[in-house]
mmCIF file of C-alpha atoms and ligand atoms in Angstrom:
data_model
loop_
_atom_site.group_PDB
_atom_site.id
_atom_site.type_symbol
_atom_site.label_atom_id
_atom_site.label_comp_id
_atom_site.label_asym_id
_atom_site.label_seq_id
_atom_site.Cartn_x
_atom_site.Cartn_y
_atom_site.Cartn_z
ATOM 1 C CA MET K 1 2.399 24.430 14.693
ATOM 2 C CA ASP K 2 2.480 26.090 11.494
ATOM 3 C CA LEU K 3 3.213 23.441 9.206
ATOM 4 C CA GLY K 4 3.505 26.366 6.201
ATOM 5 C CA ILE K 5 1.465 24.315 3.376
ATOM 6 C CA LYS K 6 -1.669 26.286 3.810
ATOM 7 C CA GLY K 7 -2.808 26.733 -0.028
ATOM 8 C CA LYS K 8 -1.404 23.572 -1.164
ATOM 9 C CA ASN K 9 -2.425 21.474 -3.331
ATOM 10 C CA VAL K 10 -2.787 17.766 -1.894
ATOM 11 C CA LEU K 11 -4.188 14.254 -3.537
ATOM 12 C CA ILE K 12 -4.619 11.659 -1.300
ATOM 13 C CA THR K 13 -5.728 8.050 -3.543
ATOM 14 C CA ALA K 14 -7.853 5.619 -2.053
ATOM 15 C CA SER K 15 -9.185 8.378 0.848
ATOM 16 C CA SER K 16 -13.139 7.911 1.288
ATOM 17 C CA LYS K 17 -12.445 5.884 4.298
ATOM 18 C CA GLY K 18 -9.623 4.774 7.369
ATOM 19 C CA ILE K 19 -6.378 6.292 6.843
ATOM 20 C CA GLY K 20 -6.309 7.932 3.795
ATOM 21 C CA ARG K 21 -9.220 9.945 4.588
ATOM 22 C CA ALA K 22 -7.719 10.803 7.697
ATOM 23 C CA SER K 23 -5.000 12.034 5.990
ATOM 24 C CA ALA K 24 -7.141 14.260 3.951
ATOM 25 C CA GLU K 25 -8.965 15.515 7.063
ATOM 26 C CA GLY K 26 -5.274 16.148 8.433
ATOM 27 C CA PHE K 27 -4.256 18.426 5.160
ATOM 28 C CA ALA K 28 -7.843 20.221 5.184
ATOM 29 C CA ALA K 29 -7.062 21.228 9.025
ATOM 30 C CA GLU K 30 -3.828 22.986 7.274
ATOM 31 C CA GLY K 31 -5.337 25.181 5.058
ATOM 32 C CA CYS K 32 -4.382 22.739 2.101
ATOM 33 C CA ASN K 33 -6.996 22.193 -1.117
ATOM 34 C CA VAL K 34 -7.553 18.548 -1.024
ATOM 35 C CA ALA K 35 -8.674 16.249 -3.840
ATOM 36 C CA ILE K 36 -10.099 12.382 -2.713
ATOM 37 C CA CYS K 37 -10.518 9.371 -5.117
ATOM 38 C CA SER K 38 -11.509 6.140 -4.394
ATOM 39 C CA ARG K 39 -14.008 3.279 -6.085
ATOM 40 C CA ASN K 40 -17.819 4.070 -4.770
ATOM 41 C CA LYS K 41 -19.656 7.411 -5.384
ATOM 42 C CA ASP K 42 -21.599 7.394 -2.756
ATOM 43 C CA GLU K 43 -18.782 7.150 -0.051
ATOM 44 C CA LEU K 44 -16.516 9.734 -2.311
ATOM 45 C CA LEU K 45 -20.028 12.246 -1.594
ATOM 46 C CA ASN K 46 -20.637 11.207 1.503
ATOM 47 C CA THR K 47 -16.438 11.918 2.124
ATOM 48 C CA SER K 48 -16.574 15.498 1.030
ATOM 49 C CA GLU K 49 -19.289 16.496 2.082
ATOM 50 C CA GLU K 50 -18.733 15.960 5.500
ATOM 51 C CA ILE K 51 -14.553 17.487 4.773
ATOM 52 C CA LYS K 52 -16.890 20.606 3.784
ATOM 53 C CA LYS K 53 -18.947 20.742 6.447
ATOM 54 C CA LYS K 54 -15.968 19.965 8.893
ATOM 55 C CA TYR K 55 -13.313 22.502 7.288
ATOM 56 C CA GLY K 56 -14.977 24.662 4.899
ATOM 57 C CA ILE K 57 -13.531 23.951 2.035
ATOM 58 C CA GLU K 58 -14.642 21.761 -0.576
ATOM 59 C CA PRO K 59 -12.765 18.575 -2.047
ATOM 60 C CA VAL K 60 -12.492 17.552 -5.309
ATOM 61 C CA TRP K 61 -13.607 14.338 -5.701
ATOM 62 C CA CYS K 62 -12.948 11.226 -8.647
ATOM 63 C CA ILE K 63 -14.006 7.776 -9.009
ATOM 64 C CA CYS K 64 -11.060 5.799 -9.441
ATOM 65 C CA ASP K 65 -10.329 2.555 -9.460
ATOM 66 C CA LEU K 66 -6.304 2.021 -8.584
ATOM 67 C CA ASN K 67 -6.096 -0.765 -10.875
ATOM 68 C CA SER K 68 -7.193 1.260 -13.804
ATOM 69 C CA SER K 69 -4.464 3.158 -15.286
ATOM 70 C CA LYS K 70 -6.966 4.979 -17.109
ATOM 71 C CA ASP K 71 -9.352 5.989 -13.888
ATOM 72 C CA ILE K 72 -5.468 7.178 -12.700
ATOM 73 C CA GLU K 73 -4.733 9.379 -15.866
ATOM 74 C CA ASN K 74 -8.832 10.606 -15.638
ATOM 75 C CA THR K 75 -7.959 11.714 -11.694
ATOM 76 C CA ILE K 76 -4.534 13.416 -12.111
ATOM 77 C CA GLU K 77 -6.602 15.117 -15.642
ATOM 78 C CA THR K 78 -9.782 16.079 -13.195
ATOM 79 C CA VAL K 79 -7.897 17.412 -10.264
ATOM 80 C CA THR K 80 -5.170 18.979 -12.784
ATOM 81 C CA LYS K 81 -7.621 20.796 -14.074
ATOM 82 C CA GLN K 82 -9.159 22.146 -10.932
ATOM 83 C CA PHE K 83 -5.586 22.819 -8.604
ATOM 84 C CA GLY K 84 -3.531 23.503 -11.628
ATOM 85 C CA SER K 85 -0.493 21.551 -10.082
ATOM 86 C CA ILE K 86 -0.316 18.741 -7.764
ATOM 87 C CA ASP K 87 2.041 19.623 -4.618
ATOM 88 C CA ILE K 88 1.851 16.793 -1.824
ATOM 89 C CA LEU K 89 0.551 13.553 -3.509
ATOM 90 C CA VAL K 90 -0.001 10.645 -1.012
ATOM 91 C CA ASN K 91 0.067 7.014 -2.419
ATOM 92 C CA ASN K 92 -2.471 5.030 -0.372
ATOM 93 C CA CYS K 93 -4.314 2.001 -1.572
ATOM 94 C CA GLY K 94 -6.629 -0.369 -0.290
ATOM 95 C CA GLY K 95 -5.048 -3.444 1.590
ATOM 96 C CA PRO K 96 -4.159 -6.266 -0.706
ATOM 97 C CA GLU K 97 -6.176 -9.705 -0.478
ATOM 98 C CA SER K 98 -4.854 -12.352 2.857
ATOM 99 C CA GLY K 99 -3.771 -15.642 2.183
ATOM 100 C CA ASN K 100 -0.867 -17.878 2.618
ATOM 101 C CA PHE K 101 1.810 -18.701 -0.354
ATOM 102 C CA GLN K 102 -0.475 -22.212 -1.517
ATOM 103 C CA GLN K 103 -3.530 -20.047 -1.126
ATOM 104 C CA LEU K 104 -2.731 -17.276 -3.763
ATOM 105 C CA SER K 105 -3.567 -17.233 -7.435
ATOM 106 C CA GLU K 106 -1.972 -15.700 -9.842
ATOM 107 C CA LYS K 107 -4.710 -13.787 -10.163
ATOM 108 C CA ASN K 108 -4.567 -12.431 -6.951
ATOM 109 C CA TRP K 109 -0.458 -11.897 -7.323
ATOM 110 C CA GLN K 110 -1.388 -9.657 -10.642
ATOM 111 C CA GLU K 111 -4.156 -7.573 -8.819
ATOM 112 C CA ALA K 112 -1.978 -6.525 -5.802
ATOM 113 C CA PHE K 113 0.758 -5.539 -7.739
ATOM 114 C CA GLU K 114 -1.231 -3.006 -9.927
ATOM 115 C CA GLN K 115 -2.979 -1.895 -6.504
ATOM 116 C CA VAL K 116 0.443 -1.965 -4.224
ATOM 117 C CA LEU K 117 3.177 -1.231 -6.356
ATOM 118 C CA LEU K 118 1.755 -0.124 -9.929
ATOM 119 C CA SER K 119 -0.730 2.586 -8.869
ATOM 120 C CA ALA K 120 1.721 4.672 -7.173
ATOM 121 C CA VAL K 121 4.399 4.248 -9.706
ATOM 122 C CA ARG K 122 1.541 5.051 -12.312
ATOM 123 C CA PHE K 123 0.552 8.125 -9.938
ATOM 124 C CA CYS K 124 4.275 9.395 -9.825
ATOM 125 C CA ASN K 125 4.878 9.466 -13.121
ATOM 126 C CA LEU K 126 1.977 11.828 -13.840
ATOM 127 C CA VAL K 127 2.401 13.921 -10.915
ATOM 128 C CA ALA K 128 6.295 14.166 -10.380
ATOM 129 C CA PRO K 129 6.700 16.066 -13.546
ATOM 130 C CA GLY K 130 4.955 18.977 -12.262
ATOM 131 C CA MET K 131 6.764 18.999 -9.303
ATOM 132 C CA ILE K 132 9.895 19.275 -11.135
ATOM 133 C CA LEU K 133 8.855 21.803 -12.944
ATOM 134 C CA ASN K 134 7.787 23.948 -9.557
ATOM 135 C CA GLU K 135 10.537 22.709 -7.663
ATOM 136 C CA TRP K 136 8.803 21.838 -4.786
ATOM 137 C CA GLY K 137 6.993 18.730 -3.687
ATOM 138 C CA ARG K 138 6.315 15.775 -1.356
ATOM 139 C CA ILE K 139 5.534 12.026 -1.797
ATOM 140 C CA ILE K 140 3.758 9.861 0.458
ATOM 141 C CA ASN K 141 3.848 6.337 0.502
ATOM 142 C CA ILE K 142 1.138 4.802 2.994
ATOM 143 C CA THR K 143 2.135 1.216 3.216
ATOM 144 C CA SER K 144 2.435 -0.951 6.664
ATOM 145 C CA VAL K 145 4.970 -2.661 9.523
ATOM 146 C CA SER K 146 5.089 -5.433 6.921
ATOM 147 C CA VAL K 147 7.895 -3.826 4.924
ATOM 148 C CA LYS K 148 9.626 -3.913 8.567
ATOM 149 C CA GLN K 149 8.580 -7.643 9.882
ATOM 150 C CA PRO K 150 5.996 -9.965 8.405
ATOM 151 C CA ILE K 151 2.930 -10.637 9.195
ATOM 152 C CA ASP K 152 1.458 -14.027 9.052
ATOM 153 C CA ASN K 153 -0.961 -14.654 6.092
ATOM 154 C CA LEU K 154 -0.343 -11.322 4.643
ATOM 155 C CA MET K 155 2.307 -13.088 1.860
ATOM 156 C CA LEU K 156 1.499 -10.076 -0.628
ATOM 157 C CA SER K 157 1.608 -7.099 1.676
ATOM 158 C CA ASN K 158 4.670 -8.875 2.670
ATOM 159 C CA SER K 159 5.919 -9.251 -0.700
ATOM 160 C CA LEU K 160 5.169 -6.178 -2.766
ATOM 161 C CA ARG K 161 4.978 -3.203 -0.065
ATOM 162 C CA THR K 162 8.892 -3.619 0.348
ATOM 163 C CA GLY K 163 8.875 -3.022 -3.713
ATOM 164 C CA LEU K 164 7.258 0.295 -3.109
ATOM 165 C CA ILE K 165 9.925 1.132 -0.505
ATOM 166 C CA GLY K 166 12.331 0.303 -3.037
ATOM 167 C CA PHE K 167 10.913 2.412 -5.608
ATOM 168 C CA ALA K 168 10.222 5.397 -3.160
ATOM 169 C CA LYS K 169 14.184 4.848 -1.949
ATOM 170 C CA THR K 170 15.311 5.090 -5.550
ATOM 171 C CA LEU K 171 12.940 7.851 -6.989
ATOM 172 C CA SER K 172 13.928 9.818 -3.890
ATOM 173 C CA ASN K 173 17.602 10.096 -5.028
ATOM 174 C CA GLU K 174 15.988 11.130 -8.261
ATOM 175 C CA VAL K 175 14.418 14.091 -7.314
ATOM 176 C CA ALA K 176 16.001 15.637 -4.465
ATOM 177 C CA LYS K 177 17.846 18.221 -6.204
ATOM 178 C CA PHE K 178 14.657 19.577 -7.069
ATOM 179 C CA ASN K 179 13.053 20.065 -3.189
ATOM 180 C CA ILE K 180 10.916 16.672 -3.958
ATOM 181 C CA THR K 181 10.906 14.192 -0.693
ATOM 182 C CA VAL K 182 9.700 10.766 -0.809
ATOM 183 C CA ASN K 183 9.051 9.497 2.269
ATOM 184 C CA ASN K 184 7.041 6.174 3.424
ATOM 185 C CA VAL K 185 4.853 5.526 6.702
ATOM 186 C CA ALA K 186 3.848 1.789 7.928
ATOM 187 C CA PRO K 187 1.192 2.037 9.819
ATOM 188 C CA GLY K 188 0.427 -0.768 12.576
ATOM 189 C CA TYR K 189 -2.592 -2.226 13.652
ATOM 190 C CA THR K 190 -5.404 0.773 12.691
ATOM 191 C CA LEU K 191 -8.847 0.566 13.808
ATOM 192 C CA THR K 192 -10.133 1.052 10.318
ATOM 193 C CA ASN K 193 -12.951 -1.416 7.779
ATOM 194 C CA ARG K 194 -9.422 -3.125 6.909
ATOM 195 C CA ILE K 195 -8.475 -3.991 10.241
ATOM 196 C CA TYR K 196 -11.783 -5.559 10.902
ATOM 197 C CA ASP K 197 -11.509 -7.325 8.139
ATOM 198 C CA LEU K 198 -8.380 -9.107 8.858
ATOM 199 C CA ALA K 199 -9.428 -9.960 12.308
ATOM 200 C CA VAL K 200 -12.492 -11.618 10.879
ATOM 201 C CA ASN K 201 -10.172 -13.233 8.910
ATOM 202 C CA ARG K 202 -7.713 -14.835 11.743
ATOM 203 C CA ALA K 203 -10.855 -15.998 13.486
ATOM 204 C CA LYS K 204 -11.732 -18.271 11.052
ATOM 205 C CA LEU K 205 -8.206 -19.575 11.293
ATOM 206 C CA SER K 206 -8.699 -20.107 15.007
ATOM 207 C CA ASP K 207 -11.236 -21.049 17.772
ATOM 208 C CA LYS K 208 -11.616 -16.915 18.556
ATOM 209 C CA SER K 209 -14.166 -14.457 17.732
ATOM 210 C CA HIS K 210 -13.215 -11.062 15.877
ATOM 211 C CA GLU K 211 -13.180 -9.842 18.999
ATOM 212 C CA GLU K 212 -11.252 -12.117 20.907
ATOM 213 C CA VAL K 213 -8.654 -11.400 17.662
ATOM 214 C CA LEU K 214 -8.689 -7.657 18.078
ATOM 215 C CA VAL K 215 -8.315 -7.559 21.820
ATOM 216 C CA ASP K 216 -4.771 -10.376 21.423
ATOM 217 C CA MET K 217 -3.488 -7.801 18.383
ATOM 218 C CA ALA K 218 -3.751 -4.975 21.045
ATOM 219 C CA LYS K 219 -1.566 -7.149 23.494
ATOM 220 C CA GLU K 220 1.074 -7.808 21.373
ATOM 221 C CA ILE K 221 1.134 -3.169 21.076
ATOM 222 C CA PRO K 222 3.706 -1.878 23.837
ATOM 223 C CA ILE K 223 1.168 0.681 23.592
ATOM 224 C CA ASN K 224 -1.484 -1.473 24.263
ATOM 225 C CA ARG K 225 -3.964 -0.319 22.025
ATOM 226 C CA LEU K 226 -4.929 -0.120 18.668
ATOM 227 C CA ALA K 227 -4.085 3.316 16.577
ATOM 228 C CA SER K 228 -6.905 5.690 15.366
ATOM 229 C CA PRO K 229 -6.650 6.945 11.959
ATOM 230 C CA ASP K 230 -6.128 10.370 12.662
ATOM 231 C CA GLU K 231 -2.726 8.827 14.586
ATOM 232 C CA ILE K 232 -1.797 7.534 11.368
ATOM 233 C CA ALA K 233 -2.515 11.201 9.488
ATOM 234 C CA SER K 234 -0.552 13.277 11.514
ATOM 235 C CA VAL K 235 2.547 11.748 10.435
ATOM 236 C CA VAL K 236 1.326 11.857 6.753
ATOM 237 C CA VAL K 237 0.704 15.426 7.356
ATOM 238 C CA PHE K 238 4.051 16.090 8.745
ATOM 239 C CA LEU K 239 5.739 14.598 5.729
ATOM 240 C CA GLY K 240 4.247 17.016 3.942
ATOM 241 C CA SER K 241 4.850 20.037 5.642
ATOM 242 C CA ARG K 242 7.542 22.546 5.098
ATOM 243 C CA GLN K 243 9.002 21.567 8.548
ATOM 244 C CA ALA K 244 9.836 18.371 6.937
ATOM 245 C CA SER K 245 12.035 19.375 4.061
ATOM 246 C CA TYR K 246 15.416 17.706 5.213
ATOM 247 C CA VAL K 247 13.423 14.412 6.100
ATOM 248 C CA THR K 248 13.701 11.846 2.918
ATOM 249 C CA GLY K 249 13.556 8.301 1.108
ATOM 250 C CA ASN K 250 13.022 7.176 4.728
ATOM 251 C CA THR K 251 10.152 4.671 6.207
ATOM 252 C CA ILE K 252 8.712 5.861 9.314
ATOM 253 C CA GLN K 253 6.821 3.174 11.520
ATOM 254 C CA VAL K 254 3.207 4.279 13.475
ATOM 255 C CA ASP K 255 3.077 1.074 15.531
ATOM 256 C CA GLY K 256 2.696 1.679 18.908
ATOM 257 C CA GLY K 257 6.013 -0.056 19.289
ATOM 258 C CA LEU K 258 4.711 -3.332 17.452
ATOM 259 C CA VAL K 259 8.084 -4.005 15.674
ATOM 260 C CA LYS K 260 10.462 -5.097 17.732
ATOM 261 C CA GLY K 261 13.619 -4.551 15.768
ATOM 262 C CA MET K 262 15.585 -1.398 16.262
ATOM 263 C CA TYR K 263 16.272 -0.222 12.930
HETATM 264 P P1 NAD U 1 -9.534 1.281 4.821
HETATM 265 O O1 NAD U 1 -10.262 -0.273 4.023
HETATM 266 O O2 NAD U 1 -10.240 1.643 5.984
HETATM 267 O O3 NAD U 1 -9.947 1.629 3.751
HETATM 268 C C1 NAD U 1 -9.387 1.641 2.076
HETATM 269 C C2 NAD U 1 -9.337 3.033 1.288
HETATM 270 O O4 NAD U 1 -9.483 2.259 -0.600
HETATM 271 C C3 NAD U 1 -11.216 2.848 1.098
HETATM 272 O O5 NAD U 1 -11.501 3.861 0.464
HETATM 273 C C4 NAD U 1 -11.090 1.931 -0.235
HETATM 274 O O6 NAD U 1 -12.931 2.499 -0.708
HETATM 275 C C5 NAD U 1 -9.912 2.252 -0.857
HETATM 276 N N1 NAD U 1 -10.020 1.608 -2.218
HETATM 277 C C6 NAD U 1 -9.917 -0.430 -1.592
HETATM 278 N N2 NAD U 1 -9.640 -0.621 -3.452
HETATM 279 C C7 NAD U 1 -9.547 0.297 -4.188
HETATM 280 C C8 NAD U 1 -9.122 0.344 -5.542
HETATM 281 N N3 NAD U 1 -9.101 -1.039 -6.242
HETATM 282 N N4 NAD U 1 -9.241 1.282 -6.398
HETATM 283 C C9 NAD U 1 -8.943 2.658 -4.985
HETATM 284 N N5 NAD U 1 -9.973 2.710 -3.795
HETATM 285 C C10 NAD U 1 -9.813 1.455 -3.225
HETATM 286 O O7 NAD U 1 -8.255 0.716 4.946
HETATM 287 P P2 NAD U 1 -7.528 1.200 5.760
HETATM 288 O O8 NAD U 1 -6.829 0.836 7.106
HETATM 289 O O9 NAD U 1 -7.589 2.601 5.644
HETATM 290 O O10 NAD U 1 -5.902 1.203 4.979
HETATM 291 C C11 NAD U 1 -4.993 1.760 4.097
HETATM 292 C C12 NAD U 1 -3.875 1.042 3.762
HETATM 293 O O11 NAD U 1 -3.212 0.765 4.535
HETATM 294 C C13 NAD U 1 -4.017 0.048 3.500
HETATM 295 O O12 NAD U 1 -3.063 -0.416 1.955
HETATM 296 C C14 NAD U 1 -4.098 -1.335 4.078
HETATM 297 O O13 NAD U 1 -3.264 -2.349 3.836
HETATM 298 C C15 NAD U 1 -2.430 -0.416 4.992
HETATM 299 N N6 NAD U 1 -2.357 -1.031 6.316
HETATM 300 C C16 NAD U 1 -3.610 -0.718 7.211
HETATM 301 C C17 NAD U 1 -3.347 -1.066 8.466
HETATM 302 C C18 NAD U 1 -4.770 -0.629 9.858
HETATM 303 O O14 NAD U 1 -4.502 -1.980 10.600
HETATM 304 N N7 NAD U 1 -5.786 -1.055 9.558
HETATM 305 C C19 NAD U 1 -2.463 -1.473 8.934
HETATM 306 C C20 NAD U 1 -0.940 -1.740 8.246
HETATM 307 C C21 NAD U 1 -1.684 -0.949 6.623
#
């Protein structure tokens, strides 16, 4: 199916690895111009080179720490200089620190707030005015199933990602009249570095190895396996498409049935 976004300019944040990178590849496969960013130059160069080899496009890349407003401003400046405008914005981020209420410091909370919620607000502040002028845009936030069902020992994710859902829903109401949609994708357990780190942390709290923890995670999921990053990315790319023009203010779980609730 042609998703009707060939030639659109897409910025995906935190995208040198994992779900962000898979999303960048998904948009590249649709013929979009792709910009990626994260903190590590070598990883960005490597990802950019591989995307060029696979899809024949040269991604724009920027070093950007999502916790720095200056880096976010520089990223937008670089990308708009190259592309002219940003049509599709994917707000991804690194996973916040694990831990329960008693383990987390105020510094942990502040950093997670900047990473998970404020970075998305900052990117939207800088990108939405251009989308409004063009009367077209797509904003997609990558969150977690923790917004539907809290995950043990992930206090920061459970708390702050729901703030992002509130922001996205409110923003979606404000910009819908300009043909701009705002949606969230909530991944379940997905095979990336993040799930590996979480499994190592859970293993420390039990008498199991991280491999056994990963097997247990798969058993919780009706589909009986973890997701691959491109299974999450395909929903992200669909939400960026022309065909998704009437979907806004939504949070779509991509979790193999992990969440047990009906809504
Ligand atoms: P990942 O660790 O594979 O990739 C994270 C990306 O974020 C990397 O490119 C990394 O360089 C970048 N990053 C980290 N901190 C950054 C910072 N301060 N500034 C800029 N870039 C930064 O993780 P992933 O599994 O792809 O996860 C992506 C998001 O989805 C995370 O927020 C994660 O918590 C969430 N999520 C993941 C899963 C899962 O099972 N993997 C499940 C639910 C939600």
